Amino acid sequence: MREIRTTDYHTAGEPFRIVAKPPVEIVGDTVANRRVYAMASAEVDGLRKLLCFEPRGHADMYGCFITPPDDDGADFGVLFWHKDGFSTACGHGTIALGVWAIESGKVAINPSGVTDVVIDVPSGRVTARVHTKGSVIESVDFVNVASYHMHSDISVDTSLGALTVDVSFGGAIYAQLDVAQIGLSVTPEHYGEIIAIGREIKWALNDSEYAEHPTDPRLSGIYGTIVYEELASDADGLKRQRNATIFADGEVDRSPCGSGTCARLATLVEKKQLKIGEVLKHDSIVDSQFLGVAKAQVTSDGYDAILPQVTGMAYKTGESVFTVDPRDPLTPGFVLR
């Protein structure tokens, strides 16, 4: 029987399945090109399906294959995957990879208490900045690629009428909808309705001019829809929002979404609702939380952009040795959504 070893984490409730040694060859001279190869390879894509689909996974599973880095400037590379394919970026996964790199010994702890784990992802080079006290990991900062607001107040025709969304890039391109437009709140009882409108908006815009990346067509397409709502500030006065990010085709991020938080930061700064250096408390549909901050303003791909940082924590949930019985007719598996 074939065996595949994985280490599983969750970041703020969102699963992340790490395959440190993929048992298939993933060809390419860069991580971005390996993603292109993986999407076209029946063998690599079959491994994704095997680990993501039922009965070994589920429709909301997320994971990655570890690859070599683009060059010696990074510790390793990674291909992110979900039930519908390979994504260009993943913030919650980057946070989990920072914890995994330290806990597995792949990257040694810096005695200063701050260890940078540098990772090449399809959208560029990112950093998981791991904060430790002795040998204990306390938190991880996801330091993302430059993020920017692309389009404001786009009208989208939906089954609920015309809705207005913003579009921003945070390593992937996201549409963003204020849930007040549809009279709901971002809470579990509205889970199905939020999925439905998130999917509608994604597919309405996915092939439009609003989903075109300005310099790299491999990054084009609406990766997900962030459905958000304003929350009252805590006693500390920090801006607070809650969101559900509907990505791929109806998959729901249980965390506040790392790259999605970067996209929201870019939008909020552009619309002067958040200043450089101010912290956003970003909650998820299951009430977990990331802290996001735009560290600086830069220029990227012709846009006024920000350098975003998202802080969270990941926890190991187990290790698995998955097997494939050659007699099993349900290989690589199935999904029910």
PDB file of C-alpha atoms in Angstrom, residues 8 12 15 21 25 33 59 79 81 92 107 135 152 198 246 249 270-271 274 276 278 298 323-324:
ATOM      1  CA  ASP A   8      -1.639  18.676  10.794  1.00  0.00           C
ATOM      2  CA  ALA A  12      -7.443  30.063  14.521  1.00  0.00           C
ATOM      3  CA  PRO A  15      -6.980  23.273   9.230  1.00  0.00           C
ATOM      4  CA  LYS A  21       8.139  15.060   1.671  1.00  0.00           C
ATOM      5  CA  GLU A  25       8.010  14.936  -8.334  1.00  0.00           C
ATOM      6  CA  ASN A  33       6.216  27.611 -11.932  1.00  0.00           C
ATOM      7  CA  ALA A  59     -14.625  20.002   1.603  1.00  0.00           C
ATOM      8  CA  LEU A  79       2.539  24.896  -2.703  1.00  0.00           C
ATOM      9  CA  TRP A  81      -3.853  23.541  -1.908  1.00  0.00           C
ATOM     10  CA  HIS A  92      -3.101  31.002   7.981  1.00  0.00           C
ATOM     11  CA  VAL A 107      14.656  26.143  11.374  1.00  0.00           C
ATOM     12  CA  SER A 135      11.518  27.002  23.620  1.00  0.00           C
ATOM     13  CA  SER A 152     -13.725  50.557  -5.367  1.00  0.00           C
ATOM     14  CA  GLY A 198     -19.838  34.692  -1.623  1.00  0.00           C
ATOM     15  CA  ILE A 246     -15.590  32.291   1.001  1.00  0.00           C
ATOM     16  CA  ASP A 249     -15.882  27.245  -4.741  1.00  0.00           C
ATOM     17  CA  GLU A 270      -7.001  53.329   0.834  1.00  0.00           C
ATOM     18  CA  LYS A 271     -10.416  54.469   2.100  1.00  0.00           C
ATOM     19  CA  LEU A 274      -7.319  52.875   9.062  1.00  0.00           C
ATOM     20  CA  ILE A 276      -0.500  53.163   8.824  1.00  0.00           C
ATOM     21  CA  GLU A 278      -3.008  51.237  13.474  1.00  0.00           C
ATOM     22  CA  VAL A 298       5.108  51.370  -0.663  1.00  0.00           C
ATOM     23  CA  THR A 323      -2.527   4.708   2.995  1.00  0.00           C
ATOM     24  CA  VAL A 324      -4.012   3.865  -0.370  1.00  0.00           C
TER      25      VAL A 324
END
